[in-house]
Short mmCIF file of C-alpha atoms and ligand atoms in Angstrom, two decimals:
data_model
loop_
_atom_site.label_atom_id
_atom_site.label_comp_id
_atom_site.label_asym_id
_atom_site.label_seq_id
_atom_site.Cartn_x
_atom_site.Cartn_y
_atom_site.Cartn_z
CA MET H 60 -17.39 9.90 7.61
CA LEU H 61 -18.63 6.46 7.55
CA ASP H 62 -22.27 6.05 7.13
CA SER H 63 -24.31 4.32 9.82
CA SER H 64 -25.89 1.62 7.57
CA THR H 65 -22.33 0.36 6.20
CA ILE H 66 -21.08 0.13 9.95
CA GLU H 67 -24.34 -1.66 10.76
CA SER H 68 -23.79 -4.21 7.97
CA ILE H 69 -20.14 -4.69 8.92
CA GLY H 70 -21.16 -5.36 12.48
CA LEU H 71 -23.82 -7.77 11.51
CA ALA H 72 -21.23 -9.68 9.08
CA LEU H 73 -18.76 -9.96 11.85
CA GLU H 74 -21.32 -11.28 14.26
CA GLU H 75 -22.43 -13.93 11.86
CA ALA H 76 -18.90 -14.99 10.78
CA GLU H 77 -17.20 -17.88 12.58
CA LYS H 78 -13.90 -17.96 10.56
CA ILE H 79 -12.62 -14.66 9.10
CA LEU H 80 -9.78 -14.52 6.47
CA VAL H 81 -8.17 -11.13 6.52
CA ILE H 82 -5.87 -10.32 3.56
CA ALA H 83 -3.45 -7.36 2.92
CA HIS H 84 -1.91 -6.78 -0.46
CA ILE H 85 1.01 -8.55 -2.05
CA ALA H 86 4.44 -6.76 -1.73
CA PRO H 87 3.03 -5.22 1.60
CA ASP H 88 3.95 -1.64 2.52
CA GLY H 89 3.56 -0.28 6.05
CA ASP H 90 -0.11 0.60 5.54
CA ALA H 91 -1.03 -2.96 4.30
CA ILE H 92 0.71 -4.87 6.95
CA SER H 93 -0.41 -2.64 9.95
CA SER H 94 -3.91 -2.72 8.64
CA LEU H 95 -3.63 -6.39 8.84
CA THR H 96 -2.27 -6.51 12.39
CA ALA H 97 -4.68 -3.70 13.52
CA THR H 98 -7.71 -5.71 12.14
CA GLY H 99 -6.23 -8.78 13.97
CA VAL H 100 -6.03 -6.95 17.12
CA ALA H 101 -9.57 -5.75 16.76
CA LEU H 102 -11.00 -9.14 15.89
CA LYS H 103 -9.17 -10.60 19.06
CA GLN H 104 -10.88 -7.98 21.13
CA LEU H 105 -14.10 -8.97 19.59
CA ASP H 106 -13.43 -12.66 20.38
CA LYS H 107 -13.45 -13.61 16.74
CA ASP H 108 -11.59 -16.42 15.08
CA TYR H 109 -9.39 -15.14 12.21
CA SER H 110 -6.43 -15.82 9.94
CA LEU H 111 -3.98 -12.83 8.97
CA VAL H 112 -2.63 -13.45 5.45
CA CYS H 113 -0.27 -11.77 3.13
CA ASP H 114 1.36 -13.63 0.30
CA ASP H 115 4.65 -12.01 0.83
CA GLY H 116 4.58 -12.12 4.58
CA LEU H 117 5.44 -9.53 7.17
CA PRO H 118 8.57 -7.33 6.32
CA LYS H 119 11.05 -7.56 9.04
CA ARG H 120 11.04 -3.92 9.85
CA PHE H 121 7.43 -4.37 10.94
CA GLU H 122 8.16 -6.90 13.42
CA TYR H 123 7.38 -4.55 16.32
CA LEU H 124 3.66 -4.70 15.43
CA ALA H 125 1.24 -6.61 17.63
CA LEU H 126 0.44 -9.99 16.17
CA ALA H 127 3.43 -9.69 13.84
CA ASP H 128 4.00 -13.35 14.50
CA GLU H 129 0.53 -14.34 13.49
CA VAL H 130 0.84 -13.03 9.93
CA GLU H 131 0.78 -16.10 7.50
CA THR H 132 1.87 -16.35 3.68
CA GLU H 133 -1.28 -18.51 2.92
CA PRO H 134 -4.65 -19.21 4.16
CA ASP H 135 -5.22 -22.27 6.44
CA ARG H 136 -6.43 -24.91 3.94
CA SER H 137 -8.11 -26.89 6.73
CA ILE H 138 -10.53 -23.94 7.50
CA SER H 139 -13.62 -23.05 5.68
CA TYR H 140 -13.74 -19.29 5.98
CA ASP H 141 -17.04 -17.57 5.85
CA LEU H 142 -15.95 -14.03 5.53
CA ILE H 143 -13.05 -12.06 3.95
CA ILE H 144 -11.75 -8.63 4.83
CA SER H 145 -9.58 -7.14 2.21
CA LEU H 146 -7.27 -4.43 3.33
CA ASP H 147 -5.59 -1.69 1.29
CA CYS H 148 -6.33 -3.74 -1.98
CA GLY H 149 -7.56 -1.56 -5.04
CA ASP H 150 -8.69 -4.78 -6.74
CA THR H 151 -9.04 -8.50 -6.11
CA ASP H 152 -5.70 -9.23 -7.84
CA ARG H 153 -3.84 -7.19 -5.18
CA MET H 154 -4.84 -10.02 -2.63
CA GLY H 155 -2.74 -12.28 -4.63
CA LYS H 156 -2.84 -16.15 -4.22
CA ALA H 157 -4.47 -15.75 -0.88
CA TYR H 158 -7.71 -14.87 -2.69
CA ALA H 159 -7.03 -16.43 -6.04
CA THR H 160 -6.59 -19.88 -4.79
CA LEU H 161 -9.55 -20.14 -2.36
CA PRO H 162 -11.84 -22.88 -3.07
CA ASP H 163 -15.56 -22.12 -4.23
CA PRO H 164 -17.83 -20.74 -3.00
CA ILE H 165 -15.81 -17.71 -2.19
CA PRO H 166 -17.10 -16.04 0.94
CA PRO H 167 -18.31 -12.52 0.95
CA VAL H 168 -15.68 -9.76 0.99
CA ILE H 169 -15.59 -6.61 3.14
CA ASN H 170 -13.33 -4.22 1.16
CA ILE H 171 -11.66 -1.61 3.15
CA ASP H 172 -9.37 0.65 1.10
CA HIS H 173 -8.39 4.21 0.19
CA HIS H 174 -7.08 3.84 -3.30
CA ILE H 175 -8.74 6.17 -5.89
CA THR H 176 -8.66 3.37 -8.46
CA ASN H 177 -10.63 0.91 -6.24
CA THR H 178 -13.09 -1.30 -8.12
CA ASN H 179 -15.46 -1.78 -5.22
CA PHE H 180 -15.25 -5.37 -5.58
CA GLY H 181 -16.67 -6.24 -2.11
CA LYS H 182 -20.08 -7.13 -0.89
CA ILE H 183 -19.45 -4.32 1.45
CA ASN H 184 -17.20 -1.47 0.42
CA ILE H 185 -15.59 0.96 2.63
CA VAL H 186 -13.52 2.92 0.18
CA SER H 187 -12.41 6.47 0.90
CA ALA H 188 -9.90 8.04 -1.39
CA LYS H 189 -9.93 10.96 1.05
CA ALA H 190 -8.30 8.87 3.71
CA ASN H 191 -4.55 9.13 3.95
CA SER H 192 -4.14 5.44 4.75
CA THR H 193 -6.37 2.36 5.11
CA THR H 194 -5.50 2.51 8.90
CA GLU H 195 -7.06 5.92 8.93
CA ILE H 196 -10.38 4.36 7.82
CA LEU H 197 -9.77 1.64 10.46
CA TYR H 198 -9.41 4.37 13.12
CA GLU H 199 -12.89 5.57 12.22
CA LEU H 200 -14.48 2.23 11.92
CA LEU H 201 -13.17 -0.02 14.58
CA PRO H 202 -14.43 2.16 17.61
CA GLU H 203 -17.90 2.04 15.96
CA LEU H 204 -17.73 -1.72 16.27
CA GLY H 205 -16.93 -1.65 20.01
CA VAL H 206 -13.14 -1.92 19.60
CA GLU H 207 -11.02 -0.13 22.29
CA LEU H 208 -7.96 1.94 21.09
CA THR H 209 -5.35 0.15 23.06
CA PRO H 210 -1.69 1.08 22.69
CA ASP H 211 -0.95 -2.01 20.50
CA LEU H 212 -3.84 -1.03 18.16
CA SER H 213 -2.83 2.78 18.03
CA THR H 214 0.79 1.56 17.20
CA CYS H 215 -0.51 -0.39 14.26
CA LEU H 216 -2.91 2.47 13.13
CA LEU H 217 -0.10 5.19 13.30
CA THR H 218 2.34 3.03 11.48
CA GLY H 219 0.09 2.95 8.43
CA LEU H 220 -0.66 6.57 8.60
CA LEU H 221 3.08 7.56 8.90
CA THR H 222 4.28 5.14 6.17
CA ASP H 223 1.59 6.08 3.51
CA THR H 224 2.00 9.79 4.21
CA LEU H 225 5.96 9.46 4.26
CA GLY H 226 5.96 10.90 7.77
CA PHE H 227 3.11 13.69 7.05
CA ARG H 228 4.96 14.73 3.82
CA THR H 229 2.31 13.88 1.14
CA ALA H 230 -0.02 16.31 -0.51
CA ASN H 231 -3.19 14.93 1.04
CA VAL H 232 -2.04 15.65 4.68
CA THR H 233 -4.38 17.99 6.34
CA SER H 234 -5.06 19.19 9.95
CA HIS H 235 -7.52 16.20 10.23
CA THR H 236 -4.62 13.86 9.48
CA LEU H 237 -2.63 15.23 12.34
CA ARG H 238 -5.76 15.22 14.72
CA VAL H 239 -6.00 11.44 13.99
CA ALA H 240 -2.17 11.06 14.76
CA SER H 241 -2.63 13.34 17.82
CA ALA H 242 -5.52 11.03 19.15
CA LEU H 243 -3.49 7.84 18.43
CA LEU H 244 -0.49 9.40 20.45
CA ASP H 245 -3.00 10.07 23.32
CA SER H 246 -3.23 6.35 23.79
CA GLY H 247 0.42 6.53 25.23
CA ILE H 248 2.55 5.57 22.25
CA ASN H 249 5.76 6.96 21.22
CA LEU H 250 6.02 8.73 17.75
CA PHE H 251 9.78 8.78 17.57
CA SER H 252 10.19 5.05 18.21
CA ILE H 253 7.55 4.23 15.58
CA LEU H 254 9.05 6.51 13.03
CA THR H 255 12.49 5.26 13.54
CA ARG H 256 11.48 1.58 13.24
CA ALA H 257 8.94 1.97 10.43
CA MET H 258 10.67 4.49 8.30
CA ASP H 259 14.24 5.22 9.06
CA LEU H 260 16.11 2.07 9.94
CA LYS H 261 17.04 -0.01 6.90
CA ASP H 262 19.16 -2.94 5.82
CA ILE H 263 22.28 -2.42 3.92
CA ALA H 264 20.62 -4.19 1.00
CA THR H 265 18.25 -1.08 0.61
CA LEU H 266 21.30 1.15 0.12
CA LEU H 267 22.75 -1.34 -2.34
CA ILE H 268 19.62 -1.31 -4.29
CA TRP H 269 19.66 2.43 -4.36
CA GLN H 270 23.19 2.43 -5.48
CA LYS H 271 22.17 0.26 -8.50
CA GLY H 272 18.97 2.18 -9.26
CA LEU H 273 20.76 5.50 -9.05
CA SER H 274 23.53 4.44 -11.44
CA ASN H 275 21.04 3.19 -14.00
CA MET H 276 18.93 6.40 -13.72
CA LYS H 277 17.92 8.37 -16.87
CA LEU H 278 16.07 11.67 -17.38
CA GLU H 279 14.07 12.61 -20.43
CA GLU H 280 11.34 15.14 -20.90
CA GLY H 281 10.51 15.31 -16.99
CA VAL H 282 10.56 11.47 -16.64
CA LEU H 283 13.12 10.31 -14.30
CA TRP H 284 13.41 6.56 -14.28
CA THR H 285 15.65 3.63 -13.60
CA THR H 286 15.72 -0.21 -14.11
CA ILE H 287 16.87 -2.90 -11.74
CA THR H 288 17.51 -6.40 -13.03
CA ASN H 289 17.25 -9.71 -11.36
CA GLN H 290 20.89 -10.06 -11.41
CA GLU H 291 21.42 -6.62 -9.62
CA ARG H 292 18.63 -7.44 -7.06
CA ALA H 293 20.64 -10.70 -6.29
CA GLU H 294 23.94 -8.73 -5.99
CA ALA H 295 22.38 -6.33 -3.58
CA GLY H 296 20.85 -9.18 -1.63
CA HIS H 297 17.45 -7.60 -2.22
CA ASN H 298 14.18 -9.52 -1.59
CA GLY H 299 10.72 -8.42 -2.62
CA THR H 300 9.66 -5.84 -4.97
CA SER H 301 9.78 -2.72 -3.07
CA SER H 302 12.53 -0.16 -3.87
CA PHE H 303 12.28 1.26 -0.18
CA GLY H 304 11.65 4.91 -1.12
CA LEU H 305 13.92 4.98 -4.21
CA GLY H 306 10.97 6.30 -6.36
CA ASN H 307 9.99 8.74 -3.74
CA MET H 308 13.50 10.18 -3.78
CA MET H 309 13.61 10.35 -7.46
CA ALA H 310 10.31 12.14 -7.71
CA ASN H 311 11.66 15.02 -5.50
CA VAL H 312 14.05 16.06 -8.17
CA TYR H 313 13.46 19.50 -9.61
CA GLN H 314 13.92 18.34 -13.17
CA ALA H 315 11.44 15.39 -12.70
CA ARG H 316 7.76 15.44 -12.93
CA MET H 317 7.23 11.85 -12.63
CA SER H 318 9.49 8.93 -11.50
CA ALA H 319 9.44 5.32 -12.22
CA VAL H 320 11.34 2.53 -10.81
CA ILE H 321 11.29 -0.61 -13.10
CA MET H 322 12.13 -3.79 -11.39
CA GLU H 323 12.57 -7.23 -12.94
CA LEU H 324 11.00 -10.02 -10.99
CA GLU H 325 12.02 -13.54 -10.50
CA ASP H 326 8.98 -14.96 -12.57
CA GLY H 327 10.09 -12.69 -15.57
CA ARG H 328 7.36 -10.06 -14.91
CA VAL H 329 8.26 -6.44 -14.18
CA SER H 330 6.98 -4.29 -11.58
CA VAL H 331 6.85 -0.59 -12.01
CA GLY H 332 6.46 1.91 -9.16
CA PHE H 333 5.43 5.32 -10.31
CA ARG H 334 5.69 8.57 -8.21
CA SER H 335 5.03 12.20 -8.97
CA ARG H 336 4.70 15.69 -7.36
CA PRO H 337 1.46 17.63 -7.77
CA PRO H 338 -0.13 18.80 -10.17
CA TYR H 339 1.05 15.67 -12.02
CA SER H 340 -0.79 12.48 -11.34
CA VAL H 341 0.53 8.98 -12.09
CA SER H 342 -2.61 6.96 -11.12
CA GLU H 343 -4.01 7.04 -14.85
CA VAL H 344 -0.62 5.75 -16.30
CA ALA H 345 -0.55 2.91 -13.86
CA THR H 346 -4.23 2.06 -14.52
CA ASP H 347 -3.57 2.27 -18.24
CA LEU H 348 -0.86 -0.39 -17.64
CA GLY H 349 -3.16 -2.61 -15.73
CA GLY H 350 -2.32 -1.57 -12.20
CA GLY H 351 -3.66 1.30 -10.06
CA GLY H 352 -2.86 3.50 -7.00
CA HIS H 353 -3.06 7.01 -5.94
CA HIS H 354 -2.31 10.40 -7.78
CA GLN H 355 1.29 10.69 -6.37
CA ALA H 356 2.05 6.91 -6.04
CA ALA H 357 0.87 4.12 -8.09
CA GLY H 358 2.16 0.96 -9.62
CA CYS H 359 1.63 -2.04 -11.91
CA THR H 360 3.10 -5.35 -12.80
CA ILE H 361 3.68 -6.28 -16.66
CA GLU H 362 4.94 -9.11 -18.55
CA GLY H 363 8.47 -8.72 -19.54
CA PRO H 364 11.14 -8.50 -20.91
CA LEU H 365 12.62 -5.57 -18.85
CA GLU H 366 13.69 -3.63 -22.01
CA GLN H 367 10.19 -3.68 -23.58
CA VAL H 368 8.49 -2.57 -20.28
CA GLU H 369 10.96 0.23 -20.00
CA ALA H 370 10.19 1.55 -23.33
CA LEU H 371 6.45 1.36 -22.85
CA VAL H 372 6.62 2.90 -19.37
CA VAL H 373 8.80 5.80 -20.56
CA SER H 374 6.63 6.62 -23.51
CA LYS H 375 3.37 6.29 -21.51
CA SER H 376 4.89 8.65 -18.83
CA LYS H 377 6.02 11.26 -21.28
CA GLN H 378 2.55 11.11 -22.97
CA ALA H 379 0.92 11.62 -19.59
CA ILE H 380 3.18 14.51 -18.80
CA ARG H 381 2.42 16.28 -22.17
CA MET H 382 -1.45 15.59 -21.64
CA GLN H 383 -1.50 16.80 -18.07
CA ARG H 384 0.46 19.92 -18.90
CA ALA H 385 -1.94 20.73 -21.70
CA GLU H 386 -4.90 20.32 -19.35
CA LEU H 387 -3.24 22.45 -16.75
CA LYS H 388 -2.56 25.13 -19.24
CA ALA H 389 -6.05 25.04 -20.60
CA ASN H 390 -7.44 25.24 -17.01
CA ASN H 391 -5.29 28.24 -16.23
CA ASP H 392 -6.05 30.11 -19.47
MN1 MN F 513 -2.43 2.27 1.76
#
């Protein structure tokens, strides 16, 4: 539950702000992008001036979200913003250039997030690792600020909840999660149509990148990993840094305790997406490598070359499995 003093300070910050910059994380997933559009819908209702920004723009499959066409890849340089709302970002790096290139003085930040590794970088922080998605936090928060739960808003909020729980399949889903979803559906929106567009429909490039990833896959000591080079990405016609569920698929293999998709990026750095099944956790490995995330899904971006990152990631993952096994065994004894 949100405490009333935090709600009050957010209400006050919004009231005083004239130009609000709303930022979702780089390489946005469904939760990031729908938190962004949901916040836009809310600010519009509250009659506030805002910009919705994500370095990497809005992925095509989320074009059905309200205000999708308002999402920009950089802040408006002619505006001097007086408030930032950061969404689904565990640290300020996740806001990318949208934040890093802002002129001084940097306006105060409202940090709304559910990553267990969140660094509480905001002036106001609403960080709840218990929430299944950042949109679940917005579902609690926005009505407290006088925002009405319209079908457009509910569609955004449910999209974040569905995508971050992989369609209610993750370990943190509870009856509460389903009650939130149920309340959102009561505003007159259609679960099937959101599920289909947000999670099922995909570009052929996605299957081609899976094909590359699966053929490069290796399994050692419970770590199932793959590497994807820039050339392979180009051949698949794949843009961006997401593997669109390949890591999730690989973590759901009996022989795997952790999975890692290690992908070369155009600038020579390498992005790593980690996944695991309980009781194993990948958030510590990702944090150790300069990233962050959740127990079952985390990631980081490291300087290349690819082969070096691969060796590092595999050895760190094996080590994490050994340590976590030992801890589990000690706890069971
Ligand atoms: Mn999220």
